[in-house]
């Protein structure tokens, strides 16, 4: 459980026009083991992300709470209206206290 | 689909078709999961566009696209979106907390479904209203236990 989380990926445009609506995609490689699944007759240990927090220029834009029904390798898409150069900071947290971060800048 | 947990509730299978929400609501675990998120708030049907496949080949990765019919600004916006699966081992799937700074109340995600079932999406609005949409999904290969 002490291995670091994998490096998340964000897809966001590098530049945008003022007022433009941009699509942000995020992908985090993670097994999202619920502890319910069996493999070769044994239960696979629970290993889940709990949250993804998206900040734009320091302010929380979107927070996702993951429960058992979230797929492995959580993938999310959301939309942001550009009101100026935007620094996106996204953090993923897991149940054992590990975290992973990704950043992107959308320049106007 | 088992009827055991609904004994005394449904007269027959016809009721299952005509009053799907009551059929779902008889499932205690689903009701508990819903109430944990939205409390005692009354639920209004509609107001959410939900895009899901009618048949999910791989229950481990079912794409879900949710768009709440609201402007997303300080006066009027969705504050949260909750997703539940009625026949998963645990009905709670995911919740999203939305800022009015998002361009629109839209999120796309991927979920796990164990078997044929309904998914319920609830949207909580800043004025306290709660909207709901329900979709039936058939699942070819379950994505929870395999």
mmCIF file of C-alpha atoms in Angstrom:
data_model
loop_
_atom_site.group_PDB
_atom_site.id
_atom_site.type_symbol
_atom_site.label_atom_id
_atom_site.label_comp_id
_atom_site.label_asym_id
_atom_site.label_seq_id
_atom_site.Cartn_x
_atom_site.Cartn_y
_atom_site.Cartn_z
ATOM 1 C CA UNK A 1 0.000 0.000 0.000
ATOM 2 C CA UNK A 2 2.992 2.295 0.310
ATOM 3 C CA UNK A 3 3.735 2.422 -3.390
ATOM 4 C CA UNK A 4 3.005 5.873 -4.776
ATOM 5 C CA UNK A 5 -0.096 6.514 -6.833
ATOM 6 C CA UNK A 6 0.421 6.666 -10.558
ATOM 7 C CA UNK A 7 0.793 9.938 -12.402
ATOM 8 C CA UNK A 8 -2.608 11.315 -13.382
ATOM 9 C CA UNK A 9 -3.252 12.791 -16.790
ATOM 10 C CA UNK A 10 -5.201 15.944 -17.638
ATOM 11 C CA UNK A 11 -6.227 17.046 -21.079
ATOM 12 C CA UNK A 12 -6.939 20.753 -21.296
ATOM 13 C CA UNK A 13 -6.284 23.319 -24.022
ATOM 14 C CA UNK A 14 -3.111 25.388 -23.554
ATOM 15 C CA UNK A 15 -4.811 28.549 -24.661
ATOM 16 C CA UNK A 16 -8.383 29.757 -24.843
ATOM 17 C CA UNK A 17 -10.319 32.907 -25.639
ATOM 18 C CA UNK A 18 -12.019 34.942 -22.939
ATOM 19 C CA UNK A 19 -15.504 33.534 -22.349
ATOM 20 C CA UNK A 20 -14.762 30.317 -24.196
ATOM 21 C CA UNK A 21 -16.057 27.045 -22.781
ATOM 22 C CA UNK A 22 -13.302 24.461 -22.609
ATOM 23 C CA UNK A 23 -13.478 20.743 -22.012
ATOM 24 C CA UNK A 24 -11.224 19.253 -19.339
ATOM 25 C CA UNK A 25 -10.563 15.517 -19.235
ATOM 26 C CA UNK A 26 -8.847 13.673 -16.427
ATOM 27 C CA UNK A 27 -7.603 10.107 -16.183
ATOM 28 C CA UNK A 28 -6.117 8.512 -13.091
ATOM 29 C CA UNK A 29 -4.745 4.977 -13.308
ATOM 30 C CA UNK A 30 -5.929 3.133 -10.230
ATOM 31 C CA UNK A 31 -7.423 -0.354 -9.680
ATOM 32 C CA UNK A 32 -10.239 0.950 -7.420
ATOM 33 C CA UNK A 33 -10.432 -2.413 -5.637
ATOM 34 C CA UNK A 34 -13.575 -2.563 -3.543
ATOM 35 C CA UNK A 35 -12.516 -5.540 -1.442
ATOM 36 C CA UNK A 36 -15.523 -7.457 -2.803
ATOM 37 C CA UNK A 37 -13.795 -9.058 -5.754
ATOM 38 C CA UNK A 38 -12.280 -12.567 -5.733
ATOM 39 C CA UNK A 39 -9.272 -13.653 -7.725
ATOM 40 C CA UNK A 40 -8.104 -17.298 -7.704
ATOM 41 C CA UNK A 41 -10.372 -18.004 -4.741
ATOM 42 C CA UNK A 42 -9.075 -15.153 -2.584
ATOM 43 C CA UNK A 43 -10.535 -11.748 -1.898
ATOM 44 C CA UNK A 44 -8.497 -8.920 -3.394
ATOM 45 C CA UNK A 45 -7.708 -6.293 -0.731
ATOM 46 C CA UNK A 46 -9.523 -2.998 -0.754
ATOM 47 C CA UNK A 47 -7.649 -0.129 -2.415
ATOM 48 C CA UNK A 48 -9.816 2.838 -3.332
ATOM 49 C CA UNK A 49 -9.459 6.471 -4.205
ATOM 50 C CA UNK A 50 -11.860 8.569 -2.177
ATOM 51 C CA UNK A 51 -11.862 11.925 -3.887
ATOM 52 C CA UNK A 52 -10.788 14.099 -6.760
ATOM 53 C CA UNK A 53 -10.664 17.833 -6.076
ATOM 54 C CA UNK A 54 -10.379 20.295 -8.950
ATOM 55 C CA UNK A 55 -9.274 23.838 -8.226
ATOM 56 C CA UNK A 56 -9.176 26.726 -10.681
ATOM 57 C CA UNK A 57 -6.929 29.586 -9.547
ATOM 58 C CA UNK A 58 -7.098 28.178 -6.033
ATOM 59 C CA UNK A 59 -10.879 27.985 -5.828
ATOM 60 C CA UNK A 60 -12.673 24.623 -5.737
ATOM 61 C CA UNK A 61 -14.477 24.052 -9.017
ATOM 62 C CA UNK A 62 -15.502 20.417 -8.749
ATOM 63 C CA UNK A 63 -15.204 17.719 -6.154
ATOM 64 C CA UNK A 64 -15.867 14.065 -6.935
ATOM 65 C CA UNK A 65 -16.497 11.531 -4.174
ATOM 66 C CA UNK A 66 -15.829 7.971 -5.215
ATOM 67 C CA UNK A 67 -17.701 5.012 -3.814
ATOM 68 C CA UNK A 68 -17.602 1.330 -4.785
ATOM 69 C CA UNK A 69 -19.389 1.846 -8.081
ATOM 70 C CA UNK A 70 -16.686 4.052 -9.580
ATOM 71 C CA UNK A 71 -14.759 2.242 -12.319
ATOM 72 C CA UNK A 72 -11.093 1.395 -12.197
ATOM 73 C CA UNK A 73 -8.946 4.150 -13.713
ATOM 74 C CA UNK A 74 -11.400 6.973 -12.962
ATOM 75 C CA UNK A 75 -12.019 9.114 -16.018
ATOM 76 C CA UNK A 76 -13.910 12.398 -15.827
ATOM 77 C CA UNK A 77 -14.931 15.155 -18.181
ATOM 78 C CA UNK A 78 -16.198 18.594 -17.168
ATOM 79 C CA UNK A 79 -16.475 22.073 -18.648
ATOM 80 C CA UNK A 80 -14.998 25.367 -17.604
ATOM 81 C CA UNK A 81 -15.805 28.869 -18.786
ATOM 82 C CA UNK A 82 -12.629 30.855 -19.234
ATOM 83 C CA UNK A 83 -12.659 34.174 -17.360
ATOM 84 C CA UNK A 84 -8.911 34.779 -17.650
ATOM 85 C CA UNK A 85 -5.725 32.744 -17.522
ATOM 86 C CA UNK A 86 -6.574 29.730 -15.416
ATOM 87 C CA UNK A 87 -4.333 27.488 -13.358
ATOM 88 C CA UNK A 88 -5.939 24.115 -12.824
ATOM 89 C CA UNK A 89 -4.817 22.061 -9.844
ATOM 90 C CA UNK A 90 -6.279 18.605 -9.479
ATOM 91 C CA UNK A 91 -5.628 16.286 -6.570
ATOM 92 C CA UNK A 92 -6.653 12.649 -6.053
ATOM 93 C CA UNK A 93 -6.801 11.210 -2.530
ATOM 94 C CA UNK A 94 -6.991 7.575 -1.483
ATOM 95 C CA UNK A 95 -8.159 5.744 1.628
ATOM 96 C CA UNK A 96 -4.655 5.176 2.932
ATOM 97 C CA UNK A 97 -3.749 8.862 2.804
ATOM 98 C CA UNK A 98 -1.811 8.873 -0.438
ATOM 99 C CA UNK A 99 -2.356 11.611 -2.980
ATOM 100 C CA UNK A 100 -1.442 12.513 -6.542
ATOM 101 C CA UNK A 101 -1.517 15.908 -8.220
ATOM 102 C CA UNK A 102 -1.732 17.245 -11.713
ATOM 103 C CA UNK A 103 -1.573 20.797 -12.990
ATOM 104 C CA UNK A 104 -2.372 22.611 -16.187
ATOM 105 C CA UNK A 105 -2.411 26.235 -17.267
ATOM 106 C CA UNK A 106 -4.912 27.591 -19.748
ATOM 107 C CA UNK A 107 -3.603 30.916 -21.002
ATOM 108 C CA UNK A 108 -5.830 33.623 -22.447
ATOM 109 C CA UNK B 1 -34.703 -10.031 -10.578
ATOM 110 C CA UNK B 2 -35.752 -11.181 -7.110
ATOM 111 C CA UNK B 3 -39.093 -10.240 -5.612
ATOM 112 C CA UNK B 4 -38.264 -11.370 -2.085
ATOM 113 C CA UNK B 5 -37.369 -7.925 -0.737
ATOM 114 C CA UNK B 6 -40.594 -6.470 -2.105
ATOM 115 C CA UNK B 7 -43.068 -8.895 -0.573
ATOM 116 C CA UNK B 8 -46.375 -7.330 0.234
ATOM 117 C CA UNK B 9 -45.479 -4.294 -1.767
ATOM 118 C CA UNK B 10 -46.259 -5.244 -5.301
ATOM 119 C CA UNK B 11 -49.480 -6.916 -6.322
ATOM 120 C CA UNK B 12 -47.933 -8.316 -9.453
ATOM 121 C CA UNK B 13 -45.353 -7.803 -12.137
ATOM 122 C CA UNK B 14 -47.546 -5.205 -13.859
ATOM 123 C CA UNK B 15 -47.004 -2.831 -10.973
ATOM 124 C CA UNK B 16 -43.274 -3.169 -11.510
ATOM 125 C CA UNK B 17 -43.624 -1.846 -15.013
ATOM 126 C CA UNK B 18 -46.051 0.959 -14.284
ATOM 127 C CA UNK B 19 -44.560 2.279 -11.032
ATOM 128 C CA UNK B 20 -40.829 1.791 -11.396
ATOM 129 C CA UNK B 21 -39.899 4.289 -8.705
ATOM 130 C CA UNK B 22 -41.952 2.536 -6.036
ATOM 131 C CA UNK B 23 -40.338 -0.716 -7.066
ATOM 132 C CA UNK B 24 -36.919 0.833 -6.585
ATOM 133 C CA UNK B 25 -37.921 2.638 -3.419
ATOM 134 C CA UNK B 26 -38.864 -0.631 -1.747
ATOM 135 C CA UNK B 27 -35.199 -1.510 -1.705
ATOM 136 C CA UNK B 28 -34.025 -0.331 1.706
ATOM 137 C CA UNK B 29 -30.341 -0.074 0.839
ATOM 138 C CA UNK B 30 -31.064 2.211 -2.118
ATOM 139 C CA UNK B 31 -33.411 4.411 -0.092
ATOM 140 C CA UNK B 32 -30.853 4.654 2.702
ATOM 141 C CA UNK B 33 -28.096 5.624 0.254
ATOM 142 C CA UNK B 34 -30.329 8.267 -1.357
ATOM 143 C CA UNK B 35 -31.441 9.751 1.969
ATOM 144 C CA UNK B 36 -27.885 9.832 3.223
ATOM 145 C CA UNK B 37 -27.108 12.245 0.409
ATOM 146 C CA UNK B 38 -30.221 14.392 0.157
ATOM 147 C CA UNK B 39 -31.900 14.033 3.545
ATOM 148 C CA UNK B 40 -35.688 14.296 3.550
ATOM 149 C CA UNK B 41 -35.855 16.563 0.466
ATOM 150 C CA UNK B 42 -38.737 15.975 -1.902
ATOM 151 C CA UNK B 43 -37.751 14.618 -5.294
ATOM 152 C CA UNK B 44 -38.953 16.033 -8.632
ATOM 153 C CA UNK B 45 -38.747 13.835 -11.716
ATOM 154 C CA UNK B 46 -36.974 15.250 -14.746
ATOM 155 C CA UNK B 47 -34.677 18.195 -15.318
ATOM 156 C CA UNK B 48 -31.611 16.049 -16.001
ATOM 157 C CA UNK B 49 -30.329 14.745 -19.323
ATOM 158 C CA UNK B 50 -28.712 11.374 -18.711
ATOM 159 C CA UNK B 51 -26.763 9.586 -21.448
ATOM 160 C CA UNK B 52 -25.983 5.932 -20.793
ATOM 161 C CA UNK B 53 -25.873 2.853 -23.019
ATOM 162 C CA UNK B 54 -29.049 0.718 -22.980
ATOM 163 C CA UNK B 55 -26.805 -2.344 -23.040
ATOM 164 C CA UNK B 56 -23.425 -2.239 -21.317
ATOM 165 C CA UNK B 57 -21.112 -4.903 -22.730
ATOM 166 C CA UNK B 58 -18.565 -4.384 -19.979
ATOM 167 C CA UNK B 59 -20.117 -3.686 -16.595
ATOM 168 C CA UNK B 60 -16.731 -2.568 -15.300
ATOM 169 C CA UNK B 61 -16.624 0.542 -17.484
ATOM 170 C CA UNK B 62 -20.045 1.984 -18.225
ATOM 171 C CA UNK B 63 -19.861 5.527 -19.595
ATOM 172 C CA UNK B 64 -22.283 7.959 -17.956
ATOM 173 C CA UNK B 65 -22.899 11.523 -19.062
ATOM 174 C CA UNK B 66 -25.021 13.799 -16.870
ATOM 175 C CA UNK B 67 -26.235 17.292 -17.735
ATOM 176 C CA UNK B 68 -28.537 19.135 -15.358
ATOM 177 C CA UNK B 69 -30.965 21.490 -17.063
ATOM 178 C CA UNK B 70 -29.976 24.706 -15.297
ATOM 179 C CA UNK B 71 -27.827 27.722 -15.872
ATOM 180 C CA UNK B 72 -24.698 27.373 -13.750
ATOM 181 C CA UNK B 73 -24.296 30.817 -12.169
ATOM 182 C CA UNK B 74 -24.503 32.376 -8.708
ATOM 183 C CA UNK B 75 -28.308 32.818 -8.847
ATOM 184 C CA UNK B 76 -29.179 29.365 -10.091
ATOM 185 C CA UNK B 77 -26.977 26.295 -10.159
ATOM 186 C CA UNK B 78 -26.647 22.631 -9.326
ATOM 187 C CA UNK B 79 -24.658 22.106 -6.133
ATOM 188 C CA UNK B 80 -24.387 18.326 -6.293
ATOM 189 C CA UNK B 81 -24.996 15.331 -8.535
ATOM 190 C CA UNK B 82 -25.360 11.862 -7.011
ATOM 191 C CA UNK B 83 -25.325 8.525 -8.831
ATOM 192 C CA UNK B 84 -26.828 5.303 -7.461
ATOM 193 C CA UNK B 85 -27.079 1.787 -8.879
ATOM 194 C CA UNK B 86 -30.065 -0.209 -7.621
ATOM 195 C CA UNK B 87 -28.596 -3.706 -7.902
ATOM 196 C CA UNK B 88 -24.935 -3.233 -7.140
ATOM 197 C CA UNK B 89 -23.524 -4.793 -3.937
ATOM 198 C CA UNK B 90 -23.432 -1.217 -2.592
ATOM 199 C CA UNK B 91 -25.823 1.232 -4.273
ATOM 200 C CA UNK B 92 -23.745 4.412 -3.837
ATOM 201 C CA UNK B 93 -21.627 5.030 -6.924
ATOM 202 C CA UNK B 94 -20.314 8.568 -6.837
ATOM 203 C CA UNK B 95 -21.176 12.154 -5.932
ATOM 204 C CA UNK B 96 -20.026 15.410 -7.477
ATOM 205 C CA UNK B 97 -19.999 18.804 -5.750
ATOM 206 C CA UNK B 98 -20.247 21.559 -8.313
ATOM 207 C CA UNK B 99 -19.193 25.176 -8.151
ATOM 208 C CA UNK B 100 -21.279 27.828 -9.943
ATOM 209 C CA UNK B 101 -18.038 28.678 -11.772
ATOM 210 C CA UNK B 102 -18.334 25.569 -13.935
ATOM 211 C CA UNK B 103 -19.490 26.352 -17.472
ATOM 212 C CA UNK B 104 -22.467 24.048 -17.050
ATOM 213 C CA UNK B 105 -23.753 21.402 -14.682
ATOM 214 C CA UNK B 106 -22.281 18.569 -16.689
ATOM 215 C CA UNK B 107 -20.014 15.692 -15.726
ATOM 216 C CA UNK B 108 -19.012 12.548 -17.523
ATOM 217 C CA UNK B 109 -17.686 9.536 -15.672
ATOM 218 C CA UNK B 110 -17.454 5.748 -15.864
ATOM 219 C CA UNK B 111 -19.146 3.434 -13.418
ATOM 220 C CA UNK B 112 -19.371 -0.230 -12.463
ATOM 221 C CA UNK B 113 -22.581 -2.208 -12.758
ATOM 222 C CA UNK B 114 -22.886 -5.735 -11.384
ATOM 223 C CA UNK B 115 -25.976 -6.822 -13.348
ATOM 224 C CA UNK B 116 -29.069 -5.575 -15.222
ATOM 225 C CA UNK B 117 -30.450 -2.717 -13.167
ATOM 226 C CA UNK B 118 -31.487 0.902 -12.950
ATOM 227 C CA UNK B 119 -29.244 3.825 -12.311
ATOM 228 C CA UNK B 120 -30.647 6.794 -10.450
ATOM 229 C CA UNK B 121 -29.164 10.254 -10.838
ATOM 230 C CA UNK B 122 -30.147 13.018 -8.443
ATOM 231 C CA UNK B 123 -29.282 16.686 -8.839
ATOM 232 C CA UNK B 124 -29.425 19.008 -5.841
ATOM 233 C CA UNK B 125 -30.053 22.633 -6.730
ATOM 234 C CA UNK B 126 -28.980 25.721 -4.817
ATOM 235 C CA UNK B 127 -32.627 26.480 -3.947
ATOM 236 C CA UNK B 128 -33.044 23.087 -2.279
ATOM 237 C CA UNK B 129 -34.898 21.326 -5.090
ATOM 238 C CA UNK B 130 -33.798 17.809 -5.981
ATOM 239 C CA UNK B 131 -34.269 16.446 -9.496
ATOM 240 C CA UNK B 132 -34.172 12.823 -10.484
ATOM 241 C CA UNK B 133 -33.728 10.736 -13.601
ATOM 242 C CA UNK B 134 -33.735 6.941 -13.782
ATOM 243 C CA UNK B 135 -32.414 4.751 -16.601
ATOM 244 C CA UNK B 136 -32.552 1.010 -17.212
ATOM 245 C CA UNK B 137 -29.291 -0.591 -18.238
ATOM 246 C CA UNK B 138 -28.742 -4.162 -19.299
ATOM 247 C CA UNK B 139 -25.337 -5.508 -18.394
ATOM 248 C CA UNK B 140 -23.678 -8.248 -20.453
ATOM 249 C CA UNK B 141 -20.676 -8.855 -18.170
ATOM 250 C CA UNK B 142 -20.924 -7.740 -14.561
ATOM 251 C CA UNK B 143 -18.241 -5.316 -13.439
ATOM 252 C CA UNK B 144 -18.216 -5.589 -9.666
ATOM 253 C CA UNK B 145 -17.335 -9.127 -8.646
ATOM 254 C CA UNK B 146 -15.447 -10.457 -11.650
#
